[in-house]
Amino acid sequence: MRPDHEALIVIDVQNDFCPGGALAVAGGDEIVPRVNALMDEFAVKVLTQDWHPADHASFAANHPGAAPFSLTEMPYGPQVLWPAHCIQGTHGAAFHKDLATDPADLILRKGFRPAIDSYSAFFENDHETPTGLEGYLKTRGVRELTLVGLATDFCVAYSAIDAARLGFGVTVLEAACRAIDLDGSLAKARDGMRAAGARMVA
Ligand code: VGL
Ligand code: ZN
């Protein structure tokens, strides 16, 4: 068992990010057995859940004429417009049925404010509205994080970069992640995570 100052952070292992889902990540479901095994190893474990209202500003359908995967400008910067996904209370927003959720200490929901997206488990996409996860981990004495989940190039990367900036030691276990890879976003995200000081482990 890992010591109490280490936490496993499992990002968005939800139906909509798995094959058949609204924003399916290729092989998203393949990571579930590995993630479940990791849950047995860590004393502290947190699951995150992308959790959007139906009128969320990140959905292309809420921008007349906009195509899914196109870019728009939000008050906080550029934003990809996604197919509607992870709508609160729907099957798509639920965790993959084989993910072991019972062992989790905390399930952190994010992206619930209609006007702002939240890729990172720590800050919304304005990079200043906190989710509260920093306080949760630091008050529990956690200093080292292992990140796994979906998608490597969006929610995992934003979380890893924020965590490193907040002073956590960060390891990203790529074997237990899968990427969307939109226009080279995976290569860019890996460079960004490395530059922020995250340890990338195959
Ligand atoms: C995610 C796009 C939109 C993710 C969430 O979990 O990586 N990506 N919402
Ligand atoms: Zn989302």
Short mmCIF file of C-alpha atoms and ligand atoms in Angstrom, two decimals:
data_model
loop_
_atom_site.label_atom_id
_atom_site.label_comp_id
_atom_site.label_asym_id
_atom_site.label_seq_id
_atom_site.Cartn_x
_atom_site.Cartn_y
_atom_site.Cartn_z
CA MET A 1 0.00 0.00 0.00
CA ARG A 2 1.28 3.47 -0.90
CA PRO A 3 1.81 5.96 1.93
CA ASP A 4 -0.88 8.47 2.96
CA HIS A 5 0.84 11.40 1.23
CA GLU A 6 0.20 9.80 -2.19
CA ALA A 7 -3.14 9.94 -4.01
CA LEU A 8 -4.55 8.30 -7.11
CA ILE A 9 -6.64 10.72 -9.19
CA VAL A 10 -8.92 8.97 -11.70
CA ILE A 11 -10.15 11.40 -14.34
CA ASP A 12 -13.55 11.07 -16.01
CA VAL A 13 -13.90 7.29 -16.64
CA GLN A 14 -17.48 7.86 -17.79
CA ASN A 15 -19.68 6.22 -20.42
CA ASP A 16 -19.62 9.19 -22.79
CA PHE A 17 -15.81 8.93 -23.03
CA CYS A 18 -15.92 5.19 -23.73
CA PRO A 19 -16.72 3.47 -27.07
CA GLY A 20 -20.40 4.05 -27.89
CA GLY A 21 -20.45 7.31 -25.90
CA ALA A 22 -21.16 10.83 -27.13
CA LEU A 23 -17.49 11.87 -27.03
CA ALA A 24 -15.92 8.44 -27.30
CA VAL A 25 -12.20 8.13 -26.73
CA ALA A 26 -10.71 5.18 -28.65
CA GLY A 27 -9.98 2.38 -26.17
CA GLY A 28 -11.35 4.42 -23.26
CA ASP A 29 -12.86 1.32 -21.67
CA GLU A 30 -9.57 -0.63 -21.92
CA ILE A 31 -8.09 1.21 -18.95
CA VAL A 32 -10.75 0.11 -16.45
CA PRO A 33 -9.05 -3.11 -15.19
CA ARG A 34 -5.75 -1.26 -14.68
CA VAL A 35 -7.47 1.62 -12.88
CA ASN A 36 -9.30 -0.83 -10.60
CA ALA A 37 -6.02 -2.56 -9.73
CA LEU A 38 -4.43 0.81 -8.90
CA MET A 39 -7.29 1.63 -6.54
CA ASP A 40 -6.15 -1.29 -4.34
CA GLU A 41 -2.63 0.16 -4.20
CA PHE A 42 -3.42 3.67 -3.02
CA ALA A 43 -4.68 4.73 0.39
CA VAL A 44 -6.12 7.98 -0.98
CA LYS A 45 -8.18 7.86 -4.17
CA VAL A 46 -10.34 10.43 -5.90
CA LEU A 47 -12.60 10.04 -8.93
CA THR A 48 -13.60 13.00 -11.05
CA GLN A 49 -16.81 13.22 -13.04
CA ASP A 50 -17.45 15.63 -15.91
CA TRP A 51 -20.93 16.91 -15.02
CA HIS A 52 -22.53 19.39 -17.42
CA PRO A 53 -25.98 21.00 -17.50
CA ALA A 54 -27.77 20.55 -20.88
CA ASP A 55 -27.27 24.26 -21.69
CA HIS A 56 -23.50 24.09 -21.18
CA ALA A 57 -21.48 26.60 -23.23
CA SER A 58 -18.95 23.95 -24.33
CA PHE A 59 -21.59 22.12 -26.41
CA ALA A 60 -21.59 22.91 -30.14
CA ALA A 61 -25.39 22.43 -30.13
CA ASN A 62 -25.70 25.52 -27.92
CA HIS A 63 -23.93 27.68 -30.54
CA PRO A 64 -26.17 27.97 -33.61
CA GLY A 65 -24.27 26.98 -36.77
CA ALA A 66 -21.17 25.75 -34.94
CA ALA A 67 -19.77 22.32 -35.83
CA PRO A 68 -18.64 19.89 -33.14
CA PHE A 69 -14.85 20.06 -32.62
CA SER A 70 -14.66 23.64 -33.94
CA LEU A 71 -13.03 26.36 -31.85
CA THR A 72 -14.76 29.36 -30.34
CA GLU A 73 -13.63 32.30 -28.24
CA MET A 74 -14.93 32.46 -24.65
CA PRO A 75 -14.30 35.34 -22.23
CA TYR A 76 -11.57 33.12 -20.71
CA GLY A 77 -9.91 32.18 -24.04
CA PRO A 78 -10.28 29.65 -26.86
CA GLN A 79 -12.65 26.74 -26.27
CA VAL A 80 -13.29 23.60 -28.32
CA LEU A 81 -17.02 23.08 -28.95
CA TRP A 82 -17.82 19.47 -28.11
CA PRO A 83 -20.69 17.16 -28.92
CA ALA A 84 -23.08 17.29 -25.95
CA HIS A 85 -21.67 14.89 -23.35
CA CYS A 86 -21.79 13.98 -19.66
CA ILE A 87 -25.12 15.69 -19.06
CA GLN A 88 -25.99 15.56 -15.37
CA GLY A 89 -27.95 12.47 -14.40
CA THR A 90 -27.74 10.73 -17.78
CA HIS A 91 -26.26 7.31 -18.58
CA GLY A 92 -23.46 9.07 -20.47
CA ALA A 93 -22.40 10.93 -17.33
CA ALA A 94 -22.35 7.75 -15.23
CA PHE A 95 -19.08 5.97 -14.55
CA HIS A 96 -18.21 2.94 -16.71
CA LYS A 97 -20.12 0.03 -15.19
CA ASP A 98 -16.95 -1.94 -14.40
CA LEU A 99 -15.11 0.93 -12.71
CA ALA A 100 -14.72 0.23 -9.01
CA THR A 101 -16.29 3.35 -7.52
CA ASP A 102 -16.90 2.03 -3.99
CA PRO A 103 -13.24 2.34 -2.93
CA ALA A 104 -13.10 6.07 -3.82
CA ASP A 105 -12.76 8.55 -0.93
CA LEU A 106 -14.12 11.46 -2.95
CA ILE A 107 -16.05 11.92 -6.19
CA LEU A 108 -15.38 15.41 -7.48
CA ARG A 109 -17.77 16.84 -10.07
CA LYS A 110 -16.70 19.60 -12.44
CA GLY A 111 -18.06 21.53 -15.40
CA PHE A 112 -21.42 22.21 -13.74
CA ARG A 113 -21.42 25.96 -14.35
CA PRO A 114 -23.23 26.64 -17.67
CA ALA A 115 -20.92 29.44 -18.82
CA ILE A 116 -17.52 27.89 -18.21
CA ASP A 117 -15.87 24.58 -19.05
CA SER A 118 -13.68 22.73 -16.58
CA TYR A 119 -11.14 20.28 -17.95
CA SER A 120 -8.89 20.36 -14.91
CA ALA A 121 -9.77 18.71 -11.62
CA PHE A 122 -8.31 21.81 -9.89
CA PHE A 123 -9.45 24.90 -11.81
CA GLU A 124 -12.10 25.71 -14.36
CA ASN A 125 -10.95 26.82 -17.80
CA ASP A 126 -10.51 30.44 -16.65
CA HIS A 127 -7.57 29.00 -14.65
CA GLU A 128 -8.78 30.79 -11.53
CA THR A 129 -12.11 29.36 -10.32
CA PRO A 130 -11.08 26.53 -7.97
CA THR A 131 -12.91 23.20 -7.74
CA GLY A 132 -11.79 22.73 -4.12
CA LEU A 133 -9.66 19.65 -4.85
CA GLU A 134 -6.40 21.41 -3.90
CA GLY A 135 -7.75 22.11 -0.40
CA TYR A 136 -9.10 18.58 -0.04
CA LEU A 137 -5.76 16.97 -0.91
CA LYS A 138 -3.55 19.41 0.99
CA THR A 139 -5.63 19.26 4.17
CA ARG A 140 -5.29 15.45 3.99
CA GLY A 141 -1.50 15.85 3.75
CA VAL A 142 -1.26 14.61 0.16
CA ARG A 143 1.86 15.75 -1.72
CA GLU A 144 2.23 13.23 -4.56
CA LEU A 145 -0.35 12.45 -7.23
CA THR A 146 -0.67 9.67 -9.79
CA LEU A 147 -3.07 10.62 -12.57
CA VAL A 148 -4.92 8.21 -14.85
CA GLY A 149 -8.09 8.36 -16.94
CA LEU A 150 -9.67 10.17 -19.88
CA ALA A 151 -8.75 12.00 -21.89
CA THR A 152 -4.93 12.25 -21.77
CA ASP A 153 -4.84 15.39 -23.90
CA PHE A 154 -7.65 17.34 -22.20
CA CYS A 155 -8.79 16.61 -18.67
CA VAL A 156 -5.76 14.55 -17.62
CA ALA A 157 -3.29 17.07 -19.09
CA TYR A 158 -4.99 20.15 -17.65
CA SER A 159 -5.17 18.43 -14.25
CA ALA A 160 -1.52 17.34 -14.36
CA ILE A 161 -0.28 20.81 -15.32
CA ASP A 162 -2.36 22.54 -12.64
CA ALA A 163 -1.29 19.99 -10.02
CA ALA A 164 2.39 20.55 -10.81
CA ARG A 165 1.91 24.32 -10.60
CA LEU A 166 0.21 23.89 -7.22
CA GLY A 167 3.33 22.15 -5.95
CA PHE A 168 2.24 18.49 -6.06
CA GLY A 169 4.62 15.86 -7.37
CA VAL A 170 2.85 14.51 -10.46
CA THR A 171 3.11 11.18 -12.26
CA VAL A 172 0.95 10.45 -15.31
CA LEU A 173 0.58 6.73 -15.97
CA GLU A 174 -0.01 6.72 -19.72
CA ALA A 175 -0.92 3.02 -19.89
CA ALA A 176 -4.01 3.86 -17.86
CA CYS A 177 -4.97 6.88 -19.99
CA ARG A 178 -6.41 7.26 -23.50
CA ALA A 179 -6.46 10.36 -25.71
CA ILE A 180 -8.90 12.17 -28.01
CA ASP A 181 -5.98 13.46 -30.16
CA LEU A 182 -7.65 16.35 -31.95
CA ASP A 183 -5.25 18.03 -34.43
CA GLY A 184 -2.06 17.01 -32.64
CA SER A 185 -3.47 17.74 -29.19
CA LEU A 186 -1.85 14.64 -27.67
CA ALA A 187 1.72 15.62 -28.61
CA LYS A 188 1.08 19.17 -27.41
CA ALA A 189 -0.40 17.95 -24.14
CA ARG A 190 2.53 15.61 -23.47
CA ASP A 191 5.01 18.44 -24.08
CA GLY A 192 2.99 20.70 -21.78
CA MET A 193 2.87 18.11 -19.00
CA ARG A 194 6.61 17.46 -19.24
CA ALA A 195 7.35 21.19 -19.29
CA ALA A 196 5.25 21.63 -16.14
CA GLY A 197 7.38 19.00 -14.42
CA ALA A 198 5.02 16.01 -14.57
CA ARG A 199 6.67 12.60 -14.74
CA MET A 200 5.31 10.72 -17.77
CA VAL A 201 5.42 6.95 -17.23
CA ALA A 202 4.55 4.53 -20.03
C1 VGL B 1 -13.06 16.09 -21.50
C2 VGL B 1 -13.56 17.26 -23.41
C3 VGL B 1 -14.69 17.78 -22.80
C4 VGL B 1 -12.15 15.13 -20.81
C5 VGL B 1 -14.18 16.61 -20.88
O1 VGL B 1 -12.56 14.46 -19.83
O2 VGL B 1 -10.97 15.03 -21.25
N1 VGL B 1 -12.76 16.43 -22.74
N2 VGL B 1 -14.99 17.46 -21.54
ZN ZN B 2 -16.86 18.03 -20.72
#
